[in-house]
Coordinates of C-alpha atoms in Angstrom, one line a residue:
X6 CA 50.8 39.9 -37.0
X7 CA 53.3 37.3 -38.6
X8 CA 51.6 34.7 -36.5
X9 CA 47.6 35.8 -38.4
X10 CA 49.6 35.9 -41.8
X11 CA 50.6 31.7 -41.0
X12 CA 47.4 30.9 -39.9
X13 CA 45.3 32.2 -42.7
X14 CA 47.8 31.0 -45.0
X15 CA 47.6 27.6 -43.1
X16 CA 44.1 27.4 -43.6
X17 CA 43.8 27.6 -47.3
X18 CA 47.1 25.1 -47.4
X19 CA 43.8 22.7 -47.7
X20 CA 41.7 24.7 -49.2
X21 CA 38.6 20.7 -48.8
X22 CA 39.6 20.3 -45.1
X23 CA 39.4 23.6 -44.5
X24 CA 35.3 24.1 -46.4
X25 CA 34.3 20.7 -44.5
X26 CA 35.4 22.1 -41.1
X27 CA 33.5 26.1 -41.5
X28 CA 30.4 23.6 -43.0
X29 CA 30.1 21.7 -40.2
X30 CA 30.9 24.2 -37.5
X31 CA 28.0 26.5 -39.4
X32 CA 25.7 23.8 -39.6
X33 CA 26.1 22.8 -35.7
X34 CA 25.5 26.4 -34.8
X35 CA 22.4 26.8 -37.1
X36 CA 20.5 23.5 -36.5
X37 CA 21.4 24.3 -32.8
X38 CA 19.6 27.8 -33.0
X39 CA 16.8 26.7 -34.6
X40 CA 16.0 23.8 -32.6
X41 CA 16.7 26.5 -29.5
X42 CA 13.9 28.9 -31.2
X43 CA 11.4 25.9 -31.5
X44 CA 12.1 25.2 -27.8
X45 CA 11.9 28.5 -26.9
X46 CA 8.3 28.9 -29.0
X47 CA 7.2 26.0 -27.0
X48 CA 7.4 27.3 -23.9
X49 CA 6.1 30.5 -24.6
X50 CA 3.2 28.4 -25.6
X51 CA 3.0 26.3 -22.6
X52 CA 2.8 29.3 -20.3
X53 CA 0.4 31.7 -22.1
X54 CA -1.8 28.5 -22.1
X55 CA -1.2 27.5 -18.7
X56 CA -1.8 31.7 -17.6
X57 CA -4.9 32.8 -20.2
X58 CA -6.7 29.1 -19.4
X59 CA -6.0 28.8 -15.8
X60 CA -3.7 31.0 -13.4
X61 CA -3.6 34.7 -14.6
X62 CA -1.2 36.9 -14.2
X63 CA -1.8 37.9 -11.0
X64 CA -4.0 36.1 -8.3
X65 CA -5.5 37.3 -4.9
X66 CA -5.2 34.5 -2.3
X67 CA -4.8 33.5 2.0
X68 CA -1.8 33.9 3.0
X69 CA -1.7 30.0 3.7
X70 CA -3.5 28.9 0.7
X71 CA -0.1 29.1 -1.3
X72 CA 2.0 26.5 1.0
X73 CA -1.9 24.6 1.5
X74 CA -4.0 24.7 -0.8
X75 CA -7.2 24.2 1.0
X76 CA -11.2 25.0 1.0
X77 CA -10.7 25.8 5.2
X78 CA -8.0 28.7 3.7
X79 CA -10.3 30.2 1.3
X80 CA -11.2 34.0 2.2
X81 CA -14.1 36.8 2.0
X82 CA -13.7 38.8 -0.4
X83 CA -15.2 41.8 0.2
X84 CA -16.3 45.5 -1.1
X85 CA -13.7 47.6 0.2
X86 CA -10.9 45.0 -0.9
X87 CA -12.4 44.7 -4.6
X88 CA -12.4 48.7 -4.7
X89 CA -9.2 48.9 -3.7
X90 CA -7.9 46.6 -6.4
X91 CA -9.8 47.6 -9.2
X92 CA -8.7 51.5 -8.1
X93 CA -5.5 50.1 -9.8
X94 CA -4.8 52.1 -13.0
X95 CA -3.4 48.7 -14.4
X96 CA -6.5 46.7 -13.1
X97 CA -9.5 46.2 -15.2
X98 CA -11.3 43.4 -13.1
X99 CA -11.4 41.3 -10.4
X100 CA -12.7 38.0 -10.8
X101 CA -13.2 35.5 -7.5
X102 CA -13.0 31.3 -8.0
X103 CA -14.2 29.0 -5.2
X104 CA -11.5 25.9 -6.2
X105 CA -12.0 22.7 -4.5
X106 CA -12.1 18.8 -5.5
X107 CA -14.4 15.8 -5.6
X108 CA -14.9 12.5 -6.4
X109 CA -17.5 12.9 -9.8
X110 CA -19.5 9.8 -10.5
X111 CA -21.1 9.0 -14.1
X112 CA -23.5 5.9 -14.5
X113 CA -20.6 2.9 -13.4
X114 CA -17.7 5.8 -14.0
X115 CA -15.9 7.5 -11.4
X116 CA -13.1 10.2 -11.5
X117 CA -10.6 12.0 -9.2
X118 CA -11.9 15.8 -10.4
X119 CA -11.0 19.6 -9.8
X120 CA -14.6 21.7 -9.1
X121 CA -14.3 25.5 -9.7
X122 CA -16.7 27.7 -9.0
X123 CA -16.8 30.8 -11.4
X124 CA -18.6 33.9 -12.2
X125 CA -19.4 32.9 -16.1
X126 CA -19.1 36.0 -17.4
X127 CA -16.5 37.2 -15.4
X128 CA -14.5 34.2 -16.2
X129 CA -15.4 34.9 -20.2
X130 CA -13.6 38.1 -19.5
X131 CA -10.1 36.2 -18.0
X132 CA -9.6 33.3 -19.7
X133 CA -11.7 33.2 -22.8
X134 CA -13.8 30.8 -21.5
X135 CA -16.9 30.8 -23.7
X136 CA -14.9 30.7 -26.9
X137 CA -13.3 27.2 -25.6
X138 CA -17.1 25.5 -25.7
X139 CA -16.5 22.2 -28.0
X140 CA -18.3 23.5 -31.2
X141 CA -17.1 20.5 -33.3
X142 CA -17.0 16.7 -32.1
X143 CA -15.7 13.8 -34.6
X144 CA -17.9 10.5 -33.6
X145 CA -17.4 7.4 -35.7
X146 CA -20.9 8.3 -36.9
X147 CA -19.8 11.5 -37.8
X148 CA -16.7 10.6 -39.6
X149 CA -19.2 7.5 -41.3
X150 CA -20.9 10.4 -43.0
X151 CA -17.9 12.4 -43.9
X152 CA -16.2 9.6 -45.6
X153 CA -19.6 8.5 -47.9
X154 CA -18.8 12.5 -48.9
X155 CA -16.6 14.4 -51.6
X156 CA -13.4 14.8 -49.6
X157 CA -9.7 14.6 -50.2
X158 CA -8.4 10.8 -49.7
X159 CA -5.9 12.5 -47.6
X160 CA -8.4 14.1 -44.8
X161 CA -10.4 10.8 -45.3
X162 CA -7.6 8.7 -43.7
X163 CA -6.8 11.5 -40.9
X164 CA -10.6 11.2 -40.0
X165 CA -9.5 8.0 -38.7
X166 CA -6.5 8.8 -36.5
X167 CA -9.0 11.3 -34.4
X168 CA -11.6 9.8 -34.0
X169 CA -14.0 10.6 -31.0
X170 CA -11.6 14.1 -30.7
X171 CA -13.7 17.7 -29.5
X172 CA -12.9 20.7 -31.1
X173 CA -13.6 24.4 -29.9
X174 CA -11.9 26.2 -33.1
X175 CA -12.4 25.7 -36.6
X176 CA -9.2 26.9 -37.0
X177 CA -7.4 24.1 -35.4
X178 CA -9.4 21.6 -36.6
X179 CA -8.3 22.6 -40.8
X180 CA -5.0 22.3 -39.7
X181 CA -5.1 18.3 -38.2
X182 CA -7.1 17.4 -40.8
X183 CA -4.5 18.8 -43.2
X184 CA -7.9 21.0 -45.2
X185 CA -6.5 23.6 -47.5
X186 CA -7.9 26.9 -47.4
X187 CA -9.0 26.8 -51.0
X188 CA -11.0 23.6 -49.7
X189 CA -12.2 24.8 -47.2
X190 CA -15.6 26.3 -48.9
X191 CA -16.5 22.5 -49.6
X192 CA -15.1 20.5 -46.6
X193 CA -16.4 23.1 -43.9
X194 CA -20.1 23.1 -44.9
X195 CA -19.8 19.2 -44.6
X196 CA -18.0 18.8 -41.6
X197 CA -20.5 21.7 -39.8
X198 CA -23.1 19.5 -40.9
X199 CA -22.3 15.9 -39.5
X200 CA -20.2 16.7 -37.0
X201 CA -21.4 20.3 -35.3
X202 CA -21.7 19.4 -31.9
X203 CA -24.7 21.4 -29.5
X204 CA -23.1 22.9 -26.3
X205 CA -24.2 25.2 -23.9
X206 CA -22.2 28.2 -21.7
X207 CA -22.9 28.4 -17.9
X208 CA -25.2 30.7 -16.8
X209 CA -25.8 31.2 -13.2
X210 CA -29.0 32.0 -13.4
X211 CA -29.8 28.2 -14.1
X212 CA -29.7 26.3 -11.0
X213 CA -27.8 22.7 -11.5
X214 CA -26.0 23.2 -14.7
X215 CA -22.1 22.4 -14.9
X216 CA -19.8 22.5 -17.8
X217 CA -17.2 19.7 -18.2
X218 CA -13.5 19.3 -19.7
X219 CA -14.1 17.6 -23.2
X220 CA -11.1 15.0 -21.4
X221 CA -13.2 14.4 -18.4
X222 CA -16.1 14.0 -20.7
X223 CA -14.7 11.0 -22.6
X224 CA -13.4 9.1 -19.5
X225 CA -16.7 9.3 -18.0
X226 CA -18.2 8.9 -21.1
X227 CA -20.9 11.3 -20.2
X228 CA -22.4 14.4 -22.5
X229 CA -24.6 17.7 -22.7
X230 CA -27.6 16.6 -20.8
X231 CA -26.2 13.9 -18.5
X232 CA -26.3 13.9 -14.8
X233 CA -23.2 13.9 -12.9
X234 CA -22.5 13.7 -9.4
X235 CA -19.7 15.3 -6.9
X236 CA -19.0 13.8 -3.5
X237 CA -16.2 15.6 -1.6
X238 CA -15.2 18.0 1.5
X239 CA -16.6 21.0 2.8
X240 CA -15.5 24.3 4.5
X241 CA -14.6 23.1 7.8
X242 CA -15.2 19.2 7.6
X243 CA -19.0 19.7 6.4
X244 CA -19.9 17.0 4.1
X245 CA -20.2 17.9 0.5
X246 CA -22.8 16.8 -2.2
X247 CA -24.7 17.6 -5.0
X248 CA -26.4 15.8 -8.3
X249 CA -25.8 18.7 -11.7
X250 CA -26.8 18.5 -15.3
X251 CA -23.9 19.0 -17.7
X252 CA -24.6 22.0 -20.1
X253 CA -21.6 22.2 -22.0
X254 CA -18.3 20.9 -22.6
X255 CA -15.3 22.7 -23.4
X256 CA -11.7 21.8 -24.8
X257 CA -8.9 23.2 -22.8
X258 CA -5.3 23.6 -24.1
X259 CA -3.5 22.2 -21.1
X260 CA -4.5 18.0 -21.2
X261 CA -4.1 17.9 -17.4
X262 CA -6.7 20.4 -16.8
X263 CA -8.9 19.4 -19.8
X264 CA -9.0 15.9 -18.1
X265 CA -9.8 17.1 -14.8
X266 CA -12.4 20.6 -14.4
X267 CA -15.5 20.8 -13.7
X268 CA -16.8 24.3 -13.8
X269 CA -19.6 25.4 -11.6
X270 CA -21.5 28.9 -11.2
X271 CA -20.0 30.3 -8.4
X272 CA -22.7 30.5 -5.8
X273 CA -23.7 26.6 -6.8
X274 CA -19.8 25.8 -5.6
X275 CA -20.1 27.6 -2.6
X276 CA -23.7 26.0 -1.5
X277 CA -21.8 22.5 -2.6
X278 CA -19.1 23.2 0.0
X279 CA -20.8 25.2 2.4
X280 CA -18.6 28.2 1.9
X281 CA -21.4 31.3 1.5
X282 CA -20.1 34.6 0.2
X283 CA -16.1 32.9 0.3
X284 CA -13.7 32.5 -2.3
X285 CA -10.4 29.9 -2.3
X286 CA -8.7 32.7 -4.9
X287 CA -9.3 35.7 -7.3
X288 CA -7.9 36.4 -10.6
X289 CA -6.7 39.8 -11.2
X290 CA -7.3 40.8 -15.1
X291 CA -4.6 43.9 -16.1
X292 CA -4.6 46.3 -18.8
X293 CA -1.0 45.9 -19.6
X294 CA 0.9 42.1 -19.2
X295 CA 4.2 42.6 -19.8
X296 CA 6.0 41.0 -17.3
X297 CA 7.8 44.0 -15.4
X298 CA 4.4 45.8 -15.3
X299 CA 2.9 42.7 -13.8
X300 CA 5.5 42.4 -11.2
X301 CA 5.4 46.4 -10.3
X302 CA 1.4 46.3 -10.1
X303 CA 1.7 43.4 -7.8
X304 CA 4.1 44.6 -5.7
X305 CA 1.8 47.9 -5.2
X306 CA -1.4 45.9 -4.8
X307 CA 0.4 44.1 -1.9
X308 CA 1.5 47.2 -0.4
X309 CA -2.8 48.4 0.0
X310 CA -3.7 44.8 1.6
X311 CA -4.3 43.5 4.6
X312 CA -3.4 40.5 6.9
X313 CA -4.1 37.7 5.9
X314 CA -4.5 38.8 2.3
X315 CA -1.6 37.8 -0.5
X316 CA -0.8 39.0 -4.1
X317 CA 0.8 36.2 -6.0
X318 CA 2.1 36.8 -9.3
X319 CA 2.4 33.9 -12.6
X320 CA 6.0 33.1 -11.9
X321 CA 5.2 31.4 -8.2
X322 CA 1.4 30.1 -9.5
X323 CA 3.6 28.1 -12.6
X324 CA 7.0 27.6 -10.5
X325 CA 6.8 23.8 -11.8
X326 CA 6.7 24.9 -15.4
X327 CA 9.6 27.0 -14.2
X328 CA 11.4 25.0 -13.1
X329 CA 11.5 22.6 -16.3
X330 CA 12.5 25.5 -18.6
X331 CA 15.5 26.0 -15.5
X332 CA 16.5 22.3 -15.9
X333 CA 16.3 22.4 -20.3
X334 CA 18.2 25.4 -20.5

């Protein structure tokens, strides 16, 4: 006890050096926290992008196509395996991709690309698919027309810094071009007018029609309406090839995807690669997503499969984001 009473009485001995030392220790542990929490918000970002836009939460897969992700390890999935999934009380859907790539070519343009084959509306249903269709697209044209308008100074000189930039949300697109809401009802109308961009969803009833990352777009420089085509591999060694017609672009949160996909209706991707009635994976959509409900209803979907069949859950599709947040913390 006499050793406390010397100690606090040591402290306010200097009552300046004592203030400067609890400051800066507070002020450490605060600027630490926050920047923690900003870190923290980041990543939850990265992965509900990286899961709504692309993996899922849980996926349906070979039991090979994990280690090799390969067209010649795709699988059939058939009636009795969707009924037994979707028998899951935590299941509401089951939604098969055929994933493969190709070399897409554009007029003098060519490009390393990622083909997926989807059910359109299924897909809708997963990932939100339709609501990423580019609905806004800021040409030099465009931003021509916005300037020679009644606009704030300040978006006038953002106009500039993203230029040729898609957007799929008018949402986002107010908050880079720094529009207040009580704006808004005057810059919108404007904008919707000189830059509204037309797009188109897939619809698999339409035979040739693709839709293209607004990334992949740029590079290629190639638009709703122009012809693209995919050279690559087929299911077991069969040459693959085909000529489409883009209908639509969409924006994608994750760049590396963005820059990459090229959606086609399911059946279209499996006539491309010669894979009838097969599918590479399928994307299980749940009622609840919390992450110990996910891993339980995984674990019991495994336990109702067969050889060569596999459940894989978000952690091991997104180990490489992982494994980043591992290293940073």
């Amino acid at each position: 006890m006499k050793d406390y009473q010397l100690a606090w009485r040591n402290l306010w001995r200097n009552k300046r050096r004592t203030l400067i030392t609890a400051a800066s220790v507070f002020f450490a542990v605060f600027f630490a926290l926050v920047m923690r929490s900003f870190q923290l918000g980041a990543y939850d970002r990265m992965f509900k992008n990286a899961i709504e836009s692309y993996t899922g939460y849980l996926q349906l897969q070979h039991k090979d196509y994990f280690d090799d992700p390969v067209i010649d390890n795709s699988f059939e999935l058939d009636l009795s395996v969707t009924e037994r999934i979707i028998s899951d009380p935590n299941v509401t859907a089951i939604v098969p991709r055929f994933e493969s790539f190709a070399l897409a070519a554009a007029g003098s343009r060519t490009q390393g690309v990622m083909v997926l084959g989807i059910d359109p509306e299924g897909e809708d249903q997963v990932s939100g698919l339709r609501g990423r269709l580019v609905k806004y697209r800021l040409t030099p044209e465009a931003i021509e027309k916005l300037k020679d308008e009644q606009i704030p100074e300040r978006t006038k000189g953002l106009l500039d810094l993203l230029s040729n930039e898609s957007f799929s949300s008018e949402g986002r697109m107010m908050l880079d071009l720094a529009i207040d809401t009580r704006d808004s009802s005057v810059i919108m109308p404007l904008i919707r007018r000189h830059a509204s961009f037309a797009n188109n969803y897939l619809d698999k009833e339409v035979v040739g029609g693709i839709m293209i990352g607004s990334g992949l777009s740029d590079y290629l420089k190639a638009g709703v309406g122009d012809t693209l085509v995919l050279m690559g591999q087929g299911y077991h060694g069969t040459s693959a090839a085909g000529k489409y017609v883009i209908r639509g672009i969409v924006k994608l949160p994750t760049p590396d995807i963005d820059n990459l996909i090229v959606y086609l209706p399911l059946e279209t991707a499996r006539e491309l690669f010669a894979a009838p009635g097969m599918a590479t994976t399928a994307v299980i959509r749940l009622n609840n997503n919390n992450d110990k409900v996910v891993m339980v209803t995984g674990e019991r979907l495994g336990e109702t499969l067969e050889d060569p069949l596999r459940i894989r859950n978000w952690h091991e599709l997104n180990a490489l984001l992982i494994n980043q947040m591992d290293a940073d913390n």
